[in-house]
């Protein structure tokens, strides 16, 4: 920690079954961040094992285990954020998912240098740039930003993620929204300056393989039903495609997910070749990621077993 000049900058991430990308995330962001904090929500794959090996290397990561099967991201990441401010005293926290990589928009400036200059008295947002599969990926390349290099053009509507300075967290009592897309104030409608960081993007890699897509969709689907929450339209659409056998090949996946996670299908999608800039990184070599990390059936089965156990305990009044 503290090896970089300027501000202390941390990320917080709630993760579940991200074994195919978690090492890529850590090895990339070690060149930007002072610390990365992970809350593992009962992963059934090798995510905890890989994180522990990376920690043993001496990389600046901190790992917490969440034994509550519910993926209540808003509540848990908010608690993790305030704990991180109190425990590690960073100037800035970026709530990032494991499939989000911080990049400069023009590839000319180090993302760290941009964060060192932002106004800490403002709340900041960073827009997504969503990367997609086009069928030309080198599947032997396990470092995700090198394998997947095409993205939807920025003019397509996308989400954004919040950046929270410690000054803002202390001054305004708030919560992170689901997906960490917003910082919601608790104390009425107090004035808070908000800025979109046009110099930064989040390179977003939500869909990386057929097995990973099925795992992501089916686990999210069953958990959403178990929590009796409203189902996102895109999730319902993709799960229906899996049920109907319309997602059996990589070609099917490419057609289905060209507009993920938008609420409706795009009729005219523009893709651009926009590889993530790695010029500020030393050589990145993955040591622990395997070629076929994701087993969708295993992840779905393990998750369903935990839900069944919790249902049985509730039924028996325990």
Tab-separated table of C-alpha atoms in Angstrom:
chain	number	residue	atom	x	y	z
A	1	UNK	CA	0.000	0.000	0.000
A	2	UNK	CA	0.990	3.599	-0.455
A	3	UNK	CA	3.550	2.912	-3.191
A	4	UNK	CA	1.977	5.492	-5.504
A	5	UNK	CA	2.321	9.253	-5.227
A	6	UNK	CA	-0.703	11.405	-4.491
A	7	UNK	CA	-3.924	10.165	-3.005
A	8	UNK	CA	-4.645	6.776	-1.505
A	9	UNK	CA	-7.129	5.061	-3.837
A	10	UNK	CA	-8.913	1.795	-3.091
A	11	UNK	CA	-11.494	-0.355	-4.846
A	12	UNK	CA	-14.182	-2.455	-3.192
A	13	UNK	CA	-15.750	-5.429	-4.955
A	14	UNK	CA	-18.428	-7.929	-4.049
A	15	UNK	CA	-17.676	-11.048	-6.064
A	16	UNK	CA	-19.289	-14.392	-6.789
A	17	UNK	CA	-17.993	-16.988	-9.259
A	18	UNK	CA	-15.523	-14.779	-11.134
A	19	UNK	CA	-12.648	-17.279	-11.462
A	20	UNK	CA	-12.154	-16.634	-15.181
A	21	UNK	CA	-11.539	-12.889	-14.721
A	22	UNK	CA	-10.526	-12.219	-11.105
A	23	UNK	CA	-6.781	-12.609	-11.678
A	24	UNK	CA	-6.971	-10.342	-14.732
A	25	UNK	CA	-8.764	-7.739	-12.591
A	26	UNK	CA	-6.178	-7.825	-9.801
A	27	UNK	CA	-3.049	-7.892	-11.952
A	28	UNK	CA	-4.301	-4.973	-14.049
A	29	UNK	CA	-5.460	-2.769	-11.171
A	30	UNK	CA	-2.326	-3.288	-9.091
A	31	UNK	CA	-0.814	-0.738	-11.509
A	32	UNK	CA	-3.458	1.841	-10.563
A	33	UNK	CA	-4.732	1.252	-7.022
A	34	UNK	CA	-3.202	1.239	-3.555
A	35	UNK	CA	-5.544	-1.488	-2.367
A	36	UNK	CA	-8.345	-3.794	-3.525
A	37	UNK	CA	-10.925	-5.098	-1.057
A	38	UNK	CA	-13.019	-8.150	-1.927
A	39	UNK	CA	-16.139	-9.557	-0.313
A	40	UNK	CA	-16.637	-13.085	-1.635
A	41	UNK	CA	-20.294	-14.092	-1.610
A	42	UNK	CA	-20.011	-17.886	-1.317
A	43	UNK	CA	-18.363	-18.545	-4.668
A	44	UNK	CA	-18.537	-22.180	-5.759
A	45	UNK	CA	-15.659	-21.842	-8.227
A	46	UNK	CA	-11.963	-21.037	-7.677
A	47	UNK	CA	-12.458	-17.301	-7.036
A	48	UNK	CA	-11.475	-17.497	-3.307
A	49	UNK	CA	-8.525	-19.769	-4.057
A	50	UNK	CA	-7.149	-17.460	-6.747
A	51	UNK	CA	-7.597	-14.381	-4.548
A	52	UNK	CA	-5.768	-16.060	-1.683
A	53	UNK	CA	-2.836	-16.987	-3.933
A	54	UNK	CA	-2.638	-13.397	-5.172
A	55	UNK	CA	-2.686	-12.126	-1.592
A	56	UNK	CA	0.121	-14.540	-0.685
A	57	UNK	CA	2.211	-12.986	-3.463
A	58	UNK	CA	2.085	-9.756	-1.511
A	59	UNK	CA	-0.339	-7.913	-3.772
A	60	UNK	CA	-2.366	-5.217	-1.958
A	61	UNK	CA	-5.639	-7.115	-1.648
A	62	UNK	CA	-7.857	-7.750	1.368
A	63	UNK	CA	-10.359	-10.596	1.386
A	64	UNK	CA	-13.551	-10.967	3.413
A	65	UNK	CA	-15.916	-13.936	3.251
A	66	UNK	CA	-19.673	-13.426	3.173
A	67	UNK	CA	-21.612	-16.469	4.406
A	68	UNK	CA	-25.026	-14.974	3.669
A	69	UNK	CA	-26.239	-16.583	0.404
A	70	UNK	CA	-28.295	-13.543	-0.589
A	71	UNK	CA	-26.509	-11.293	-3.080
A	72	UNK	CA	-27.885	-8.083	-1.550
A	73	UNK	CA	-25.247	-5.946	-3.192
A	74	UNK	CA	-26.476	-2.494	-2.177
A	75	UNK	CA	-26.535	-3.235	1.554
A	76	UNK	CA	-23.308	-5.220	1.638
A	77	UNK	CA	-21.185	-2.943	-0.549
A	78	UNK	CA	-22.354	0.098	1.416
A	79	UNK	CA	-21.225	-1.580	4.646
A	80	UNK	CA	-17.964	-2.589	2.982
A	81	UNK	CA	-17.379	0.959	1.747
A	82	UNK	CA	-17.771	2.576	5.172
A	83	UNK	CA	-15.693	-0.154	6.819
A	84	UNK	CA	-12.957	0.438	4.253
A	85	UNK	CA	-12.935	4.190	4.843
A	86	UNK	CA	-12.628	3.626	8.598
A	87	UNK	CA	-10.094	0.780	8.438
A	88	UNK	CA	-7.774	1.804	5.576
A	89	UNK	CA	-8.406	5.574	5.287
A	90	UNK	CA	-8.351	5.925	1.481
A	91	UNK	CA	-9.066	9.319	-0.068
A	92	UNK	CA	-11.159	7.711	-2.826
A	93	UNK	CA	-13.085	4.458	-3.154
A	94	UNK	CA	-14.145	2.970	-6.475
A	95	UNK	CA	-16.876	0.331	-6.116
A	96	UNK	CA	-15.958	-1.976	-9.009
A	97	UNK	CA	-17.274	-5.314	-10.174
A	98	UNK	CA	-14.679	-7.899	-11.184
A	99	UNK	CA	-15.572	-7.381	-14.862
A	100	UNK	CA	-14.828	-3.620	-14.819
A	101	UNK	CA	-11.388	-2.227	-15.692
A	102	UNK	CA	-10.544	1.443	-15.192
A	103	UNK	CA	-9.116	3.003	-18.373
A	104	UNK	CA	-8.391	6.466	-19.705
A	105	UNK	CA	-10.699	7.583	-22.503
A	106	UNK	CA	-7.951	8.737	-24.875
A	107	UNK	CA	-5.309	6.144	-23.884
A	108	UNK	CA	-2.843	9.020	-23.351
A	109	UNK	CA	-2.996	9.521	-19.592
A	110	UNK	CA	-2.506	7.100	-16.717
A	111	UNK	CA	-5.888	6.482	-14.997
A	112	UNK	CA	-4.157	7.055	-11.664
A	113	UNK	CA	-3.042	10.548	-12.680
A	114	UNK	CA	-6.617	11.461	-13.589
A	115	UNK	CA	-7.951	10.335	-10.198
A	116	UNK	CA	-5.202	12.288	-8.460
A	117	UNK	CA	-6.631	15.497	-9.945
A	118	UNK	CA	-10.372	15.122	-9.355
A	119	UNK	CA	-12.221	17.463	-6.967
A	120	UNK	CA	-12.708	15.548	-3.715
A	121	UNK	CA	-15.655	17.753	-2.773
A	122	UNK	CA	-17.703	16.368	-5.660
A	123	UNK	CA	-19.327	13.038	-6.372
A	124	UNK	CA	-18.027	11.575	-9.622
A	125	UNK	CA	-19.329	9.084	-12.162
A	126	UNK	CA	-17.563	7.015	-14.814
A	127	UNK	CA	-19.374	5.706	-17.890
A	128	UNK	CA	-19.180	2.117	-19.083
A	129	UNK	CA	-17.660	1.019	-22.363
A	130	UNK	CA	-19.087	-2.468	-22.827
A	131	UNK	CA	-16.929	-5.042	-24.596
A	132	UNK	CA	-18.506	-7.818	-26.634
A	133	UNK	CA	-17.667	-11.137	-28.246
A	134	UNK	CA	-17.500	-11.120	-32.041
A	135	UNK	CA	-16.175	-14.647	-32.630
A	136	UNK	CA	-12.575	-13.693	-33.423
A	137	UNK	CA	-11.211	-13.949	-29.874
A	138	UNK	CA	-8.111	-15.999	-29.082
A	139	UNK	CA	-9.461	-18.417	-26.480
A	140	UNK	CA	-5.932	-19.338	-25.447
A	141	UNK	CA	-5.424	-15.776	-24.197
A	142	UNK	CA	-6.598	-15.862	-20.555
A	143	UNK	CA	-5.977	-12.185	-19.750
A	144	UNK	CA	-9.449	-10.844	-20.526
A	145	UNK	CA	-8.547	-7.318	-21.798
A	146	UNK	CA	-6.209	-8.916	-24.336
A	147	UNK	CA	-8.706	-11.585	-25.400
A	148	UNK	CA	-11.757	-9.330	-25.863
A	149	UNK	CA	-10.909	-6.151	-27.771
A	150	UNK	CA	-14.140	-5.064	-29.495
A	151	UNK	CA	-16.659	-2.828	-27.761
A	152	UNK	CA	-20.006	-1.265	-28.524
A	153	UNK	CA	-19.562	2.324	-29.655
A	154	UNK	CA	-19.884	4.839	-26.840
A	155	UNK	CA	-23.025	6.410	-28.279
A	156	UNK	CA	-25.049	3.337	-27.295
A	157	UNK	CA	-26.822	3.925	-23.999
A	158	UNK	CA	-24.886	2.430	-21.096
A	159	UNK	CA	-24.728	2.584	-17.324
A	160	UNK	CA	-22.237	4.431	-15.180
A	161	UNK	CA	-20.522	3.754	-11.852
A	162	UNK	CA	-19.926	6.064	-8.926
A	163	UNK	CA	-16.607	7.240	-7.458
A	164	UNK	CA	-16.850	8.189	-3.764
A	165	UNK	CA	-14.301	10.523	-2.101
A	166	UNK	CA	-13.932	10.073	1.667
A	167	UNK	CA	-14.964	13.702	2.228
A	168	UNK	CA	-18.326	13.010	0.584
A	169	UNK	CA	-18.891	9.766	2.510
A	170	UNK	CA	-18.193	11.539	5.810
A	171	UNK	CA	-20.265	14.629	5.040
A	172	UNK	CA	-23.275	12.925	3.468
A	173	UNK	CA	-24.703	9.759	4.933
A	174	UNK	CA	-25.591	7.673	1.888
A	175	UNK	CA	-25.891	4.220	0.400
A	176	UNK	CA	-24.608	2.646	-2.783
A	177	UNK	CA	-27.385	1.563	-5.112
A	178	UNK	CA	-27.639	-1.929	-6.562
A	179	UNK	CA	-24.847	-2.361	-9.067
A	180	UNK	CA	-23.027	0.599	-7.440
A	181	UNK	CA	-24.399	2.879	-10.132
A	182	UNK	CA	-25.346	5.682	-7.719
A	183	UNK	CA	-24.622	7.111	-4.277
A	184	UNK	CA	-28.018	7.769	-2.695
A	185	UNK	CA	-28.226	10.449	-0.018
A	186	UNK	CA	-30.058	9.696	3.221
A	187	UNK	CA	-30.320	13.211	4.567
A	188	UNK	CA	-33.015	14.652	2.353
A	189	UNK	CA	-32.261	16.636	-0.783
A	190	UNK	CA	-28.993	18.231	0.245
A	191	UNK	CA	-26.998	19.868	-2.502
A	192	UNK	CA	-24.125	17.798	-3.780
A	193	UNK	CA	-22.032	18.622	-6.814
A	194	UNK	CA	-21.893	15.789	-9.341
A	195	UNK	CA	-19.393	15.391	-12.133
A	196	UNK	CA	-18.983	12.876	-14.961
A	197	UNK	CA	-15.331	12.012	-15.507
A	198	UNK	CA	-15.099	12.167	-19.276
A	199	UNK	CA	-11.376	11.376	-19.095
A	200	UNK	CA	-12.121	7.895	-17.727
A	201	UNK	CA	-14.134	4.872	-18.796
A	202	UNK	CA	-14.832	1.515	-17.263
A	203	UNK	CA	-13.991	-1.215	-19.728
A	204	UNK	CA	-16.813	-3.625	-18.973
A	205	UNK	CA	-16.477	-7.335	-19.834
A	206	UNK	CA	-19.802	-8.866	-18.704
A	207	UNK	CA	-19.926	-11.801	-21.156
A	208	UNK	CA	-16.754	-13.803	-21.718
A	209	UNK	CA	-17.787	-17.324	-22.749
A	210	UNK	CA	-20.827	-19.539	-23.202
A	211	UNK	CA	-20.344	-21.302	-19.855
A	212	UNK	CA	-19.755	-18.037	-18.022
A	213	UNK	CA	-22.896	-16.506	-19.577
A	214	UNK	CA	-25.069	-19.449	-18.535
A	215	UNK	CA	-23.618	-19.435	-15.034
A	216	UNK	CA	-24.144	-15.686	-14.668
A	217	UNK	CA	-27.723	-15.726	-15.931
A	218	UNK	CA	-28.984	-18.854	-14.143
A	219	UNK	CA	-27.492	-18.019	-10.738
A	220	UNK	CA	-28.814	-14.447	-10.935
A	221	UNK	CA	-32.228	-15.734	-12.043
A	222	UNK	CA	-32.721	-18.205	-9.205
A	223	UNK	CA	-31.457	-15.736	-6.605
A	224	UNK	CA	-33.773	-13.004	-7.865
A	225	UNK	CA	-36.776	-15.323	-7.667
A	226	UNK	CA	-35.770	-16.471	-4.168
A	227	UNK	CA	-35.619	-12.847	-2.975
A	228	UNK	CA	-39.037	-12.157	-4.553
A	229	UNK	CA	-37.611	-9.126	-6.341
A	230	UNK	CA	-38.674	-7.608	-9.603
A	231	UNK	CA	-36.925	-9.392	-12.454
A	232	UNK	CA	-34.826	-7.293	-14.805
A	233	UNK	CA	-36.201	-7.531	-18.337
A	234	UNK	CA	-32.855	-8.449	-19.883
A	235	UNK	CA	-32.405	-11.283	-17.360
A	236	UNK	CA	-35.820	-12.735	-18.143
A	237	UNK	CA	-35.107	-12.495	-21.869
A	238	UNK	CA	-31.787	-14.319	-21.672
A	239	UNK	CA	-32.978	-17.044	-19.291
A	240	UNK	CA	-35.886	-17.711	-21.640
A	241	UNK	CA	-33.418	-18.107	-24.486
A	242	UNK	CA	-31.483	-20.676	-22.446
A	243	UNK	CA	-34.700	-22.560	-21.623
A	244	UNK	CA	-35.727	-22.645	-25.272
A	245	UNK	CA	-32.355	-23.950	-26.440
A	246	UNK	CA	-31.432	-20.752	-28.265
A	247	UNK	CA	-28.060	-20.477	-26.530
A	248	UNK	CA	-26.177	-23.636	-27.355
A	249	UNK	CA	-23.225	-22.316	-29.334
A	250	UNK	CA	-20.794	-19.411	-29.342
A	251	UNK	CA	-22.593	-18.092	-32.428
A	252	UNK	CA	-25.899	-18.087	-30.523
A	253	UNK	CA	-24.219	-16.263	-27.650
A	254	UNK	CA	-22.802	-13.548	-29.894
A	255	UNK	CA	-26.212	-12.799	-31.376
A	256	UNK	CA	-27.990	-12.874	-28.019
A	257	UNK	CA	-25.604	-10.666	-26.073
A	258	UNK	CA	-24.711	-7.944	-28.571
A	259	UNK	CA	-26.986	-5.608	-26.585
A	260	UNK	CA	-26.350	-6.948	-23.061
A	261	UNK	CA	-27.449	-5.646	-20.523
A	262	UNK	CA	-29.855	-3.274	-22.250
A	263	UNK	CA	-33.586	-3.703	-21.720
A	264	UNK	CA	-34.417	-4.279	-25.353
A	265	UNK	CA	-32.730	-5.588	-28.457
A	266	UNK	CA	-30.701	-3.191	-30.549
A	267	UNK	CA	-31.469	-3.300	-34.256
A	268	UNK	CA	-28.374	-1.367	-35.308
A	269	UNK	CA	-25.265	-2.041	-33.216
A	270	UNK	CA	-21.930	-0.388	-33.924
A	271	UNK	CA	-18.795	-2.206	-32.776
A	272	UNK	CA	-15.342	-0.622	-32.613
A	273	UNK	CA	-11.915	-2.163	-32.147
A	274	UNK	CA	-10.724	-0.496	-28.959
A	275	UNK	CA	-8.193	-2.594	-27.028
A	276	UNK	CA	-7.525	-1.640	-23.423
A	277	UNK	CA	-4.337	0.401	-23.105
A	278	UNK	CA	-1.718	-1.621	-21.221
A	279	UNK	CA	1.219	0.717	-21.843
A	280	UNK	CA	1.495	1.730	-18.174
A	281	UNK	CA	1.480	-1.889	-16.974
A	282	UNK	CA	4.513	-4.053	-16.561
A	283	UNK	CA	4.214	-7.412	-18.292
A	284	UNK	CA	1.090	-9.167	-17.024
A	285	UNK	CA	1.385	-12.919	-16.657
A	286	UNK	CA	-1.473	-14.942	-15.230
A	287	UNK	CA	-0.349	-17.766	-12.952
A	288	UNK	CA	-3.527	-19.266	-11.575
A	289	UNK	CA	-6.307	-18.910	-14.154
A	290	UNK	CA	-7.178	-22.053	-16.090
A	291	UNK	CA	-8.540	-22.230	-19.626
A	292	UNK	CA	-11.942	-23.691	-18.699
A	293	UNK	CA	-12.610	-22.122	-15.319
A	294	UNK	CA	-16.395	-21.913	-15.484
A	295	UNK	CA	-18.789	-24.807	-14.931
A	296	UNK	CA	-22.292	-23.362	-15.239
A	297	UNK	CA	-24.099	-26.475	-13.984
A	298	UNK	CA	-21.880	-26.761	-10.894
A	299	UNK	CA	-22.326	-23.086	-9.992
A	300	UNK	CA	-26.089	-23.276	-10.491
A	301	UNK	CA	-26.344	-26.506	-8.444
A	302	UNK	CA	-24.206	-25.219	-5.566
A	303	UNK	CA	-26.173	-21.976	-5.411
A	304	UNK	CA	-29.536	-23.818	-5.500
A	305	UNK	CA	-28.402	-26.152	-2.701
A	306	UNK	CA	-27.628	-23.189	-0.438
A	307	UNK	CA	-31.008	-21.626	-1.158
A	308	UNK	CA	-32.734	-24.952	-0.432
A	309	UNK	CA	-30.901	-25.284	2.895
A	310	UNK	CA	-31.933	-21.778	3.918
A	311	UNK	CA	-35.535	-22.442	2.899
A	312	UNK	CA	-35.565	-25.632	4.985
A	313	UNK	CA	-34.228	-23.751	8.011
A	314	UNK	CA	-36.894	-21.085	7.652
A	315	UNK	CA	-39.607	-23.726	7.229
A	316	UNK	CA	-38.454	-25.506	10.397
A	317	UNK	CA	-38.380	-22.232	12.308
A	318	UNK	CA	-34.637	-22.213	12.955
